[in-house]
Each structure stands twice: as structure tokens, then as C-alpha cells.
Amino acid sequence: MRDREREHGLGLGLKVLPDRGRLWVNLPDGRSVAWYDRPAGRVSVLSDRHRDAALAVLRPYLTGTWTVGPPPVPSAADLARLSLHPDDDLAPNRPGEALLGELEHGAAGARTRHRMRPDLLAQERVGAELDALEGAGWRVLHAVPLPGAGRIDHLLIGPGGVWCVRAVAGRRQRVHVGDLLVTVGRAEPRPDVRWIRRAAERATHALVTAVTPALVVVESNRLEKVPSLRDVAVLEPATAAARLTRAPATLKPSDTESLFTTARNRHTWSQV
């Protein structure tokens, strides 16, 4: 019986998509019909018409004791999320989304792909460290587009404020971070410091709240920072989470959700 129910759900084209502690059941056009809140152990059904089919496709993911019912009274953030078109939602972006696309579709040559891999691994490493903070009340977006300036590698929103994070691949070499430039080994200096400072300014404008710029240097054999650099945090993956969780609390949970809802909408970034 359960197999037939699940086949019915799949036959309707229902898809189960993870999103920060919830599993959403969506129709082929992207509309949500139900979601499973894992921490609460509850399946909220938005459409009675699709109740049985939604439960069928969710059944492999249900654990422990769980209940089914109508959704709680939606918050403003919930309403905004439900009205957001899937193509405009940045929340599903993976760390290094743009680099992954180029590597997966073979758009770059062999030499370029070789240079891109350390940058991708750095973004994935930092992304994993930041994603692990979600249990402590933080929310994370990856690969946030800035028109004309590439992408913010990671945007972190939580109790300690909003952080605009750029991952720097240390390539097991000495990394020197200056007031404007970053030098990795003997390579030409790159404007990472200047870039992340400007990106944080644009994020501040887009979200109408203070945003702190940060560089996270991955796999360097020695990290040096000039003492005069005070407005940009320079971290390593092993210490980044501790530094961020120790930051003074400035945002309430409702503020975090509201800012996350604004930040995940692609249109928020189109005019900054």
C-alpha cells in the first residue's frame, strides 16, 4: 500500500527539497504543498488535495514520532518564502555554485579547471563550516550574486550579526593579507580585501543593516596580516566558527529570519 501511495506522489511530479531543517514537498511548478519540520516532528499540509501524496513521498524521511496537520499561523518570513518563485530563491545554492557549474558543464579549459579546483575546495570547506552553525541559530546563503562584481561566497546571518565571507585558497603556501591585497605564495597580489570590503558595503545597502566583511583563508602554511587591517576579519576554518559564535549578540531570532528572507530573494541584489 505504501509503495503504491509513494508511486502516486511521484506520478504527480511531487519533489522533496531540503531547506535549512525542513523538507518541502513541491509541485512541478515550484509551489509548495507541504513541509516536514524535522526538529518539531511535524508535517504541515498546505493542500488537503495533495495530503496523501505528500505524505507518501515524505514517508522515507519521517523518523521518530511525528504529527500531521495544517501549518501554524505563518510568519511574515513564511509568507515571503511561500510567494518566492524557485528561480529567484538563492537558498538552494551550493557553496561554489558558479565554479561547480563551470566544472560540471566543461565550459573552462583544462588549465583553467586546474586553477579553479583549489578555489572550489576552499569555498566548499568554508561553506561546510558555516552550515554547521545553523543549529546555533545562524542562517547561511552561498553564491549570492552581485551584479557586475561576481558573487559573495557566503552570507552568514545570525545572533552575531551579518557577515559577508570570501574564501581564499591558501594552496599550502604563505598568505599575506594587506590593507587592500592578498598575496598567495609568489603569485600576483589579488584585490580580495578591497573586494570583500566593497561587497559588505553593497550588502549593507541591500539589507539595510550593518554587514561585517571577512576573509577565511583555507590551507595556508603561514598566514600573515598587517596590523593596520582592522575593518576586515581574517580567519581560518578551524577558528572561524568559534570567532563568529563569540560575537556579541545583535540580532533576535525574528530579525535573523526576516533578514534571511530578504537576502535569499535574488531581486534584493539586482539594484545594489
PDB file of C-alpha atoms in Angstrom:
ATOM      1  CA  MET A   1       0.000   0.000   0.000  1.00  0.00           C
ATOM      2  CA  ARG A   2       2.752   2.457   0.958  1.00  0.00           C
ATOM      3  CA  ASP A   3       4.643   1.706  -2.253  1.00  0.00           C
ATOM      4  CA  ARG A   4       1.505   2.443  -4.272  1.00  0.00           C
ATOM      5  CA  GLU A   5       0.977   5.694  -2.344  1.00  0.00           C
ATOM      6  CA  ARG A   6       4.546   6.785  -2.964  1.00  0.00           C
ATOM      7  CA  GLU A   7       4.252   5.943  -6.671  1.00  0.00           C
ATOM      8  CA  HIS A   8       1.104   8.092  -6.741  1.00  0.00           C
ATOM      9  CA  GLY A   9       3.031  11.032  -5.253  1.00  0.00           C
ATOM     10  CA  LEU A  10       5.858  10.586  -7.703  1.00  0.00           C
ATOM     11  CA  GLY A  11       3.328  10.269 -10.503  1.00  0.00           C
ATOM     12  CA  LEU A  12       2.039  13.731  -9.655  1.00  0.00           C
ATOM     13  CA  GLY A  13       5.570  15.035 -10.044  1.00  0.00           C
ATOM     14  CA  LEU A  14       5.961  15.917  -6.363  1.00  0.00           C
ATOM     15  CA  LYS A  15       9.546  16.645  -5.342  1.00  0.00           C
ATOM     16  CA  VAL A  16      11.102  16.670  -1.889  1.00  0.00           C
ATOM     17  CA  LEU A  17      13.585  19.532  -1.459  1.00  0.00           C
ATOM     18  CA  PRO A  18      15.656  20.223   1.681  1.00  0.00           C
ATOM     19  CA  ASP A  19      15.852  23.754   3.011  1.00  0.00           C
ATOM     20  CA  ARG A  20      17.502  24.501   6.366  1.00  0.00           C
ATOM     21  CA  GLY A  21      15.948  21.897   8.651  1.00  0.00           C
ATOM     22  CA  ARG A  22      12.782  21.430   6.631  1.00  0.00           C
ATOM     23  CA  LEU A  23      11.857  19.131   3.776  1.00  0.00           C
ATOM     24  CA  TRP A  24       9.498  20.835   1.342  1.00  0.00           C
ATOM     25  CA  VAL A  25       7.126  18.952  -0.963  1.00  0.00           C
ATOM     26  CA  ASN A  26       6.709  20.930  -4.174  1.00  0.00           C
ATOM     27  CA  LEU A  27       4.646  20.565  -7.304  1.00  0.00           C
ATOM     28  CA  PRO A  28       6.462  20.609 -10.676  1.00  0.00           C
ATOM     29  CA  ASP A  29       5.752  24.353 -10.989  1.00  0.00           C
ATOM     30  CA  GLY A  30       7.555  25.021  -7.696  1.00  0.00           C
ATOM     31  CA  ARG A  31       4.505  25.590  -5.487  1.00  0.00           C
ATOM     32  CA  SER A  32       4.749  24.029  -2.029  1.00  0.00           C
ATOM     33  CA  VAL A  33       2.002  21.671  -0.837  1.00  0.00           C
ATOM     34  CA  ALA A  34       3.550  20.506   2.453  1.00  0.00           C
ATOM     35  CA  TRP A  35       6.674  20.540   4.555  1.00  0.00           C
ATOM     36  CA  TYR A  36       8.263  18.354   7.206  1.00  0.00           C
ATOM     37  CA  ASP A  37       9.811  20.207  10.141  1.00  0.00           C
ATOM     38  CA  ARG A  38      12.344  17.710  11.458  1.00  0.00           C
ATOM     39  CA  PRO A  39      13.115  19.365  14.831  1.00  0.00           C
ATOM     40  CA  ALA A  40       9.389  19.755  15.605  1.00  0.00           C
ATOM     41  CA  GLY A  41       8.457  16.315  14.242  1.00  0.00           C
ATOM     42  CA  ARG A  42       5.522  17.772  12.323  1.00  0.00           C
ATOM     43  CA  VAL A  43       4.249  17.592   8.755  1.00  0.00           C
ATOM     44  CA  SER A  44       2.372  20.752   7.821  1.00  0.00           C
ATOM     45  CA  VAL A  45      -0.035  20.274   4.917  1.00  0.00           C
ATOM     46  CA  LEU A  46      -0.906  23.288   2.783  1.00  0.00           C
ATOM     47  CA  SER A  47      -3.186  21.448   0.363  1.00  0.00           C
ATOM     48  CA  ASP A  48      -5.645  18.775   1.514  1.00  0.00           C
ATOM     49  CA  ARG A  49      -5.937  17.681  -2.105  1.00  0.00           C
ATOM     50  CA  HIS A  50      -2.307  16.574  -2.074  1.00  0.00           C
ATOM     51  CA  ARG A  51      -2.154  15.399   1.566  1.00  0.00           C
ATOM     52  CA  ASP A  52      -1.858  11.647   0.896  1.00  0.00           C
ATOM     53  CA  ALA A  53       0.574  12.052  -1.978  1.00  0.00           C
ATOM     54  CA  ALA A  54       2.754  14.441   0.043  1.00  0.00           C
ATOM     55  CA  LEU A  55       2.878  12.037   2.989  1.00  0.00           C
ATOM     56  CA  ALA A  56       3.761   9.224   0.619  1.00  0.00           C
ATOM     57  CA  VAL A  57       6.822  10.962  -0.835  1.00  0.00           C
ATOM     58  CA  LEU A  58       7.871  12.160   2.631  1.00  0.00           C
ATOM     59  CA  ARG A  59       7.488   8.764   4.298  1.00  0.00           C
ATOM     60  CA  PRO A  60      11.112   7.611   3.701  1.00  0.00           C
ATOM     61  CA  TYR A  61      12.320  10.724   5.550  1.00  0.00           C
ATOM     62  CA  LEU A  62       9.985  10.608   8.557  1.00  0.00           C
ATOM     63  CA  THR A  63      11.662   9.496  11.772  1.00  0.00           C
ATOM     64  CA  GLY A  64      10.572   9.040  15.359  1.00  0.00           C
ATOM     65  CA  THR A  65       7.198  10.379  16.435  1.00  0.00           C
ATOM     66  CA  TRP A  66       5.571  12.858  14.086  1.00  0.00           C
ATOM     67  CA  THR A  67       2.226  14.555  13.616  1.00  0.00           C
ATOM     68  CA  VAL A  68       0.275  15.857  10.636  1.00  0.00           C
ATOM     69  CA  GLY A  69      -1.909  18.912  10.418  1.00  0.00           C
ATOM     70  CA  PRO A  70      -2.428  22.346   8.957  1.00  0.00           C
ATOM     71  CA  PRO A  71       0.505  24.733   9.160  1.00  0.00           C
ATOM     72  CA  PRO A  72       0.837  27.104  12.098  1.00  0.00           C
ATOM     73  CA  VAL A  73      -0.158  30.702  11.552  1.00  0.00           C
ATOM     74  CA  PRO A  74       2.524  31.835   9.099  1.00  0.00           C
ATOM     75  CA  SER A  75       5.024  34.494   9.995  1.00  0.00           C
ATOM     76  CA  ALA A  76       5.892  37.272   7.565  1.00  0.00           C
ATOM     77  CA  ALA A  77       9.035  35.301   6.669  1.00  0.00           C
ATOM     78  CA  ASP A  78       6.956  32.185   5.909  1.00  0.00           C
ATOM     79  CA  LEU A  79       4.617  34.161   3.662  1.00  0.00           C
ATOM     80  CA  ALA A  80       7.523  35.697   1.786  1.00  0.00           C
ATOM     81  CA  ARG A  81       9.152  32.305   1.320  1.00  0.00           C
ATOM     82  CA  LEU A  82       5.947  30.740   0.009  1.00  0.00           C
ATOM     83  CA  SER A  83       5.474  33.545  -2.523  1.00  0.00           C
ATOM     84  CA  LEU A  84       9.076  33.410  -3.748  1.00  0.00           C
ATOM     85  CA  HIS A  85       9.485  31.850  -7.187  1.00  0.00           C
ATOM     86  CA  PRO A  86      12.013  28.963  -7.138  1.00  0.00           C
ATOM     87  CA  ASP A  87      14.120  30.653  -9.817  1.00  0.00           C
ATOM     88  CA  ASP A  88      14.554  33.683  -7.533  1.00  0.00           C
ATOM     89  CA  ASP A  89      15.372  31.694  -4.378  1.00  0.00           C
ATOM     90  CA  LEU A  90      19.085  31.689  -3.516  1.00  0.00           C
ATOM     91  CA  ALA A  91      18.732  29.350  -0.535  1.00  0.00           C
ATOM     92  CA  PRO A  92      19.342  26.127  -2.536  1.00  0.00           C
ATOM     93  CA  ASN A  93      22.685  27.445  -3.877  1.00  0.00           C
ATOM     94  CA  ARG A  94      25.638  25.206  -3.082  1.00  0.00           C
ATOM     95  CA  PRO A  95      28.998  26.534  -1.910  1.00  0.00           C
ATOM     96  CA  GLY A  96      30.948  27.408  -5.056  1.00  0.00           C
ATOM     97  CA  GLU A  97      27.808  27.260  -7.208  1.00  0.00           C
ATOM     98  CA  ALA A  98      29.301  29.216 -10.119  1.00  0.00           C
ATOM     99  CA  LEU A  99      32.553  27.225 -10.123  1.00  0.00           C
ATOM    100  CA  LEU A 100      30.649  23.956  -9.900  1.00  0.00           C
ATOM    101  CA  GLY A 101      28.600  24.957 -12.923  1.00  0.00           C
ATOM    102  CA  GLU A 102      31.698  25.696 -14.982  1.00  0.00           C
ATOM    103  CA  LEU A 103      33.411  22.476 -13.945  1.00  0.00           C
ATOM    104  CA  GLU A 104      30.338  20.280 -14.384  1.00  0.00           C
ATOM    105  CA  HIS A 105      29.490  21.608 -17.839  1.00  0.00           C
ATOM    106  CA  GLY A 106      33.066  21.758 -19.113  1.00  0.00           C
ATOM    107  CA  ALA A 107      32.892  25.438 -20.026  1.00  0.00           C
ATOM    108  CA  ALA A 108      36.509  26.032 -18.979  1.00  0.00           C
ATOM    109  CA  GLY A 109      39.701  24.602 -20.468  1.00  0.00           C
ATOM    110  CA  ALA A 110      41.858  22.043 -18.672  1.00  0.00           C
ATOM    111  CA  ARG A 111      44.334  24.622 -17.371  1.00  0.00           C
ATOM    112  CA  THR A 112      41.563  26.895 -16.110  1.00  0.00           C
ATOM    113  CA  ARG A 113      39.803  23.969 -14.412  1.00  0.00           C
ATOM    114  CA  HIS A 114      43.065  23.071 -12.672  1.00  0.00           C
ATOM    115  CA  ARG A 115      43.324  26.623 -11.288  1.00  0.00           C
ATOM    116  CA  MET A 116      39.661  26.654 -10.268  1.00  0.00           C
ATOM    117  CA  ARG A 117      39.696  23.481  -8.172  1.00  0.00           C
ATOM    118  CA  PRO A 118      41.531  24.919  -5.117  1.00  0.00           C
ATOM    119  CA  ASP A 119      39.113  27.868  -5.101  1.00  0.00           C
ATOM    120  CA  LEU A 120      36.152  25.494  -5.242  1.00  0.00           C
ATOM    121  CA  LEU A 121      37.541  23.305  -2.459  1.00  0.00           C
ATOM    122  CA  ALA A 122      38.115  26.411  -0.331  1.00  0.00           C
ATOM    123  CA  GLN A 123      34.521  27.565  -0.820  1.00  0.00           C
ATOM    124  CA  GLU A 124      33.185  24.092  -0.046  1.00  0.00           C
ATOM    125  CA  ARG A 125      35.292  23.838   3.115  1.00  0.00           C
ATOM    126  CA  VAL A 126      34.190  27.237   4.389  1.00  0.00           C
ATOM    127  CA  GLY A 127      30.599  26.538   3.387  1.00  0.00           C
ATOM    128  CA  ALA A 128      30.564  23.309   5.405  1.00  0.00           C
ATOM    129  CA  GLU A 129      31.932  25.117   8.471  1.00  0.00           C
ATOM    130  CA  LEU A 130      29.281  27.825   8.217  1.00  0.00           C
ATOM    131  CA  ASP A 131      26.428  25.399   7.516  1.00  0.00           C
ATOM    132  CA  ALA A 132      27.311  23.649  10.785  1.00  0.00           C
ATOM    133  CA  LEU A 133      26.341  26.839  12.655  1.00  0.00           C
ATOM    134  CA  GLU A 134      22.683  26.534  11.680  1.00  0.00           C
ATOM    135  CA  GLY A 135      21.930  24.553  14.820  1.00  0.00           C
ATOM    136  CA  ALA A 136      23.072  27.575  16.827  1.00  0.00           C
ATOM    137  CA  GLY A 137      20.548  29.927  15.239  1.00  0.00           C
ATOM    138  CA  TRP A 138      22.515  31.058  12.189  1.00  0.00           C
ATOM    139  CA  ARG A 139      21.336  31.101   8.573  1.00  0.00           C
ATOM    140  CA  VAL A 140      23.647  30.788   5.580  1.00  0.00           C
ATOM    141  CA  LEU A 141      23.447  31.634   1.892  1.00  0.00           C
ATOM    142  CA  HIS A 142      26.060  30.656  -0.665  1.00  0.00           C
ATOM    143  CA  ALA A 143      26.991  32.209  -4.018  1.00  0.00           C
ATOM    144  CA  VAL A 144      24.969  35.410  -3.649  1.00  0.00           C
ATOM    145  CA  PRO A 145      25.136  37.317  -6.968  1.00  0.00           C
ATOM    146  CA  LEU A 146      26.387  40.899  -7.040  1.00  0.00           C
ATOM    147  CA  PRO A 147      25.643  42.386 -10.484  1.00  0.00           C
ATOM    148  CA  GLY A 148      28.865  43.325 -12.219  1.00  0.00           C
ATOM    149  CA  ALA A 149      31.078  42.018  -9.392  1.00  0.00           C
ATOM    150  CA  GLY A 150      30.718  38.226  -9.269  1.00  0.00           C
ATOM    151  CA  ARG A 151      29.299  36.571  -6.159  1.00  0.00           C
ATOM    152  CA  ILE A 152      29.563  36.757  -2.401  1.00  0.00           C
ATOM    153  CA  ASP A 153      30.930  33.329  -1.491  1.00  0.00           C
ATOM    154  CA  HIS A 154      28.945  33.090   1.756  1.00  0.00           C
ATOM    155  CA  LEU A 155      26.500  35.331   3.595  1.00  0.00           C
ATOM    156  CA  LEU A 156      26.040  34.456   7.263  1.00  0.00           C
ATOM    157  CA  ILE A 157      23.115  35.837   9.287  1.00  0.00           C
ATOM    158  CA  GLY A 158      22.557  35.125  12.964  1.00  0.00           C
ATOM    159  CA  PRO A 159      22.859  36.191  16.580  1.00  0.00           C
ATOM    160  CA  GLY A 160      26.237  37.839  15.974  1.00  0.00           C
ATOM    161  CA  GLY A 161      25.022  39.951  13.065  1.00  0.00           C
ATOM    162  CA  VAL A 162      25.526  39.638   9.317  1.00  0.00           C
ATOM    163  CA  TRP A 163      28.868  38.552   7.843  1.00  0.00           C
ATOM    164  CA  CYS A 164      29.963  38.741   4.216  1.00  0.00           C
ATOM    165  CA  VAL A 165      32.561  35.992   3.754  1.00  0.00           C
ATOM    166  CA  ARG A 166      35.089  35.352   0.994  1.00  0.00           C
ATOM    167  CA  ALA A 167      37.052  32.093   0.900  1.00  0.00           C
ATOM    168  CA  VAL A 168      40.735  32.355  -0.040  1.00  0.00           C
ATOM    169  CA  ALA A 169      42.602  29.236  -1.203  1.00  0.00           C
ATOM    170  CA  GLY A 170      45.976  29.226   0.569  1.00  0.00           C
ATOM    171  CA  ARG A 171      47.314  26.428  -1.652  1.00  0.00           C
ATOM    172  CA  ARG A 172      49.641  25.318   1.192  1.00  0.00           C
ATOM    173  CA  GLN A 173      51.697  28.464   0.756  1.00  0.00           C
ATOM    174  CA  ARG A 174      52.408  31.629   2.716  1.00  0.00           C
ATOM    175  CA  VAL A 175      49.459  34.012   2.583  1.00  0.00           C
ATOM    176  CA  HIS A 176      49.972  37.706   3.261  1.00  0.00           C
ATOM    177  CA  VAL A 177      46.866  39.830   3.849  1.00  0.00           C
ATOM    178  CA  GLY A 178      47.403  43.578   3.435  1.00  0.00           C
ATOM    179  CA  ASP A 179      45.106  46.577   3.652  1.00  0.00           C
ATOM    180  CA  LEU A 180      43.947  46.114   0.036  1.00  0.00           C
ATOM    181  CA  LEU A 181      45.526  42.976  -1.424  1.00  0.00           C
ATOM    182  CA  VAL A 182      46.130  39.301  -0.663  1.00  0.00           C
ATOM    183  CA  THR A 183      49.293  37.566  -1.852  1.00  0.00           C
ATOM    184  CA  VAL A 184      49.438  33.765  -2.001  1.00  0.00           C
ATOM    185  CA  GLY A 185      52.980  32.456  -2.336  1.00  0.00           C
ATOM    186  CA  ARG A 186      54.726  34.138  -5.260  1.00  0.00           C
ATOM    187  CA  ALA A 187      51.576  34.753  -7.267  1.00  0.00           C
ATOM    188  CA  GLU A 188      50.441  38.216  -8.258  1.00  0.00           C
ATOM    189  CA  PRO A 189      48.577  40.010  -5.427  1.00  0.00           C
ATOM    190  CA  ARG A 190      44.779  39.829  -5.664  1.00  0.00           C
ATOM    191  CA  PRO A 191      42.308  42.511  -4.520  1.00  0.00           C
ATOM    192  CA  ASP A 192      40.407  40.198  -2.147  1.00  0.00           C
ATOM    193  CA  VAL A 193      40.476  42.653   0.756  1.00  0.00           C
ATOM    194  CA  ARG A 194      39.243  45.546  -1.351  1.00  0.00           C
ATOM    195  CA  TRP A 195      36.613  43.304  -2.949  1.00  0.00           C
ATOM    196  CA  ILE A 196      35.142  41.920   0.286  1.00  0.00           C
ATOM    197  CA  ARG A 197      35.075  45.397   1.817  1.00  0.00           C
ATOM    198  CA  ARG A 198      33.081  46.694  -1.156  1.00  0.00           C
ATOM    199  CA  ALA A 199      30.824  43.617  -1.175  1.00  0.00           C
ATOM    200  CA  ALA A 200      29.981  44.163   2.501  1.00  0.00           C
ATOM    201  CA  GLU A 201      29.104  47.783   1.728  1.00  0.00           C
ATOM    202  CA  ARG A 202      26.730  46.663  -1.028  1.00  0.00           C
ATOM    203  CA  ALA A 203      25.208  44.026   1.266  1.00  0.00           C
ATOM    204  CA  THR A 204      24.699  46.688   3.935  1.00  0.00           C
ATOM    205  CA  HIS A 205      22.808  48.775   1.391  1.00  0.00           C
ATOM    206  CA  ALA A 206      20.728  45.814   0.184  1.00  0.00           C
ATOM    207  CA  LEU A 207      19.762  44.530   3.648  1.00  0.00           C
ATOM    208  CA  VAL A 208      19.631  47.907   5.419  1.00  0.00           C
ATOM    209  CA  THR A 209      21.742  46.582   8.290  1.00  0.00           C
ATOM    210  CA  ALA A 210      25.427  46.504   9.174  1.00  0.00           C
ATOM    211  CA  VAL A 211      27.417  43.769   7.421  1.00  0.00           C
ATOM    212  CA  THR A 212      30.922  42.760   8.509  1.00  0.00           C
ATOM    213  CA  PRO A 213      33.429  41.693   5.829  1.00  0.00           C
ATOM    214  CA  ALA A 214      35.569  38.613   6.475  1.00  0.00           C
ATOM    215  CA  LEU A 215      38.191  36.552   4.669  1.00  0.00           C
ATOM    216  CA  VAL A 216      38.615  32.887   5.558  1.00  0.00           C
ATOM    217  CA  VAL A 217      41.981  31.539   4.402  1.00  0.00           C
ATOM    218  CA  VAL A 218      41.988  27.783   3.727  1.00  0.00           C
ATOM    219  CA  GLU A 219      45.102  25.577   3.831  1.00  0.00           C
ATOM    220  CA  SER A 220      47.892  28.109   4.103  1.00  0.00           C
ATOM    221  CA  ASN A 221      51.183  27.040   5.653  1.00  0.00           C
ATOM    222  CA  ARG A 222      51.589  30.513   7.149  1.00  0.00           C
ATOM    223  CA  LEU A 223      49.068  33.328   7.473  1.00  0.00           C
ATOM    224  CA  GLU A 224      50.204  36.916   7.951  1.00  0.00           C
ATOM    225  CA  LYS A 225      48.031  40.004   8.372  1.00  0.00           C
ATOM    226  CA  VAL A 226      49.143  43.611   8.563  1.00  0.00           C
ATOM    227  CA  PRO A 227      48.265  45.177  11.960  1.00  0.00           C
ATOM    228  CA  SER A 228      46.584  48.140  10.290  1.00  0.00           C
ATOM    229  CA  LEU A 229      43.803  45.932   8.837  1.00  0.00           C
ATOM    230  CA  ARG A 230      41.000  46.233  11.377  1.00  0.00           C
ATOM    231  CA  ASP A 231      37.751  46.507   9.469  1.00  0.00           C
ATOM    232  CA  VAL A 232      38.051  43.105   7.725  1.00  0.00           C
ATOM    233  CA  ALA A 233      38.176  39.930   9.823  1.00  0.00           C
ATOM    234  CA  VAL A 234      40.862  37.452   8.703  1.00  0.00           C
ATOM    235  CA  LEU A 235      40.082  33.915   9.852  1.00  0.00           C
ATOM    236  CA  GLU A 236      40.921  30.276   9.246  1.00  0.00           C
ATOM    237  CA  PRO A 237      38.318  27.478   9.031  1.00  0.00           C
ATOM    238  CA  ALA A 238      39.348  25.935  12.344  1.00  0.00           C
ATOM    239  CA  THR A 239      38.752  29.195  14.214  1.00  0.00           C
ATOM    240  CA  ALA A 240      36.045  30.857  12.109  1.00  0.00           C
ATOM    241  CA  ALA A 241      33.068  29.195  13.838  1.00  0.00           C
ATOM    242  CA  ALA A 242      34.409  29.987  17.317  1.00  0.00           C
ATOM    243  CA  ARG A 243      35.055  33.616  16.385  1.00  0.00           C
ATOM    244  CA  LEU A 244      31.596  34.064  14.914  1.00  0.00           C
ATOM    245  CA  THR A 245      29.728  32.368  17.753  1.00  0.00           C
ATOM    246  CA  ARG A 246      31.574  34.547  20.264  1.00  0.00           C
ATOM    247  CA  ALA A 247      30.481  37.739  18.520  1.00  0.00           C
ATOM    248  CA  PRO A 248      28.182  39.904  20.687  1.00  0.00           C
ATOM    249  CA  ALA A 249      24.517  39.133  20.064  1.00  0.00           C
ATOM    250  CA  THR A 250      22.912  41.831  17.949  1.00  0.00           C
ATOM    251  CA  LEU A 251      20.033  40.034  16.223  1.00  0.00           C
ATOM    252  CA  LYS A 252      16.956  38.339  17.684  1.00  0.00           C
ATOM    253  CA  PRO A 253      15.738  35.111  16.012  1.00  0.00           C
ATOM    254  CA  SER A 254      12.908  37.026  14.336  1.00  0.00           C
ATOM    255  CA  ASP A 255      15.414  39.549  12.957  1.00  0.00           C
ATOM    256  CA  THR A 256      17.567  36.717  11.635  1.00  0.00           C
ATOM    257  CA  GLU A 257      14.632  35.141   9.810  1.00  0.00           C
ATOM    258  CA  SER A 258      13.486  38.458   8.384  1.00  0.00           C
ATOM    259  CA  LEU A 259      16.954  39.305   7.036  1.00  0.00           C
ATOM    260  CA  PHE A 260      17.402  35.787   5.684  1.00  0.00           C
ATOM    261  CA  THR A 261      14.079  36.019   3.864  1.00  0.00           C
ATOM    262  CA  THR A 262      15.160  39.302   2.269  1.00  0.00           C
ATOM    263  CA  ALA A 263      18.642  38.040   1.405  1.00  0.00           C
ATOM    264  CA  ARG A 264      17.509  34.814  -0.247  1.00  0.00           C
ATOM    265  CA  ASN A 265      15.469  36.746  -2.840  1.00  0.00           C
ATOM    266  CA  ARG A 266      17.575  37.296  -5.973  1.00  0.00           C
ATOM    267  CA  HIS A 267      15.822  40.604  -6.648  1.00  0.00           C
ATOM    268  CA  THR A 268      17.201  42.028  -3.399  1.00  0.00           C
ATOM    269  CA  TRP A 269      20.640  42.103  -5.053  1.00  0.00           C
ATOM    270  CA  SER A 270      19.663  43.296  -8.515  1.00  0.00           C
ATOM    271  CA  GLN A 271      19.722  47.009  -7.671  1.00  0.00           C
ATOM    272  CA  VAL A 272      22.812  47.264  -5.417  1.00  0.00           C
TER     273      VAL A 272
END
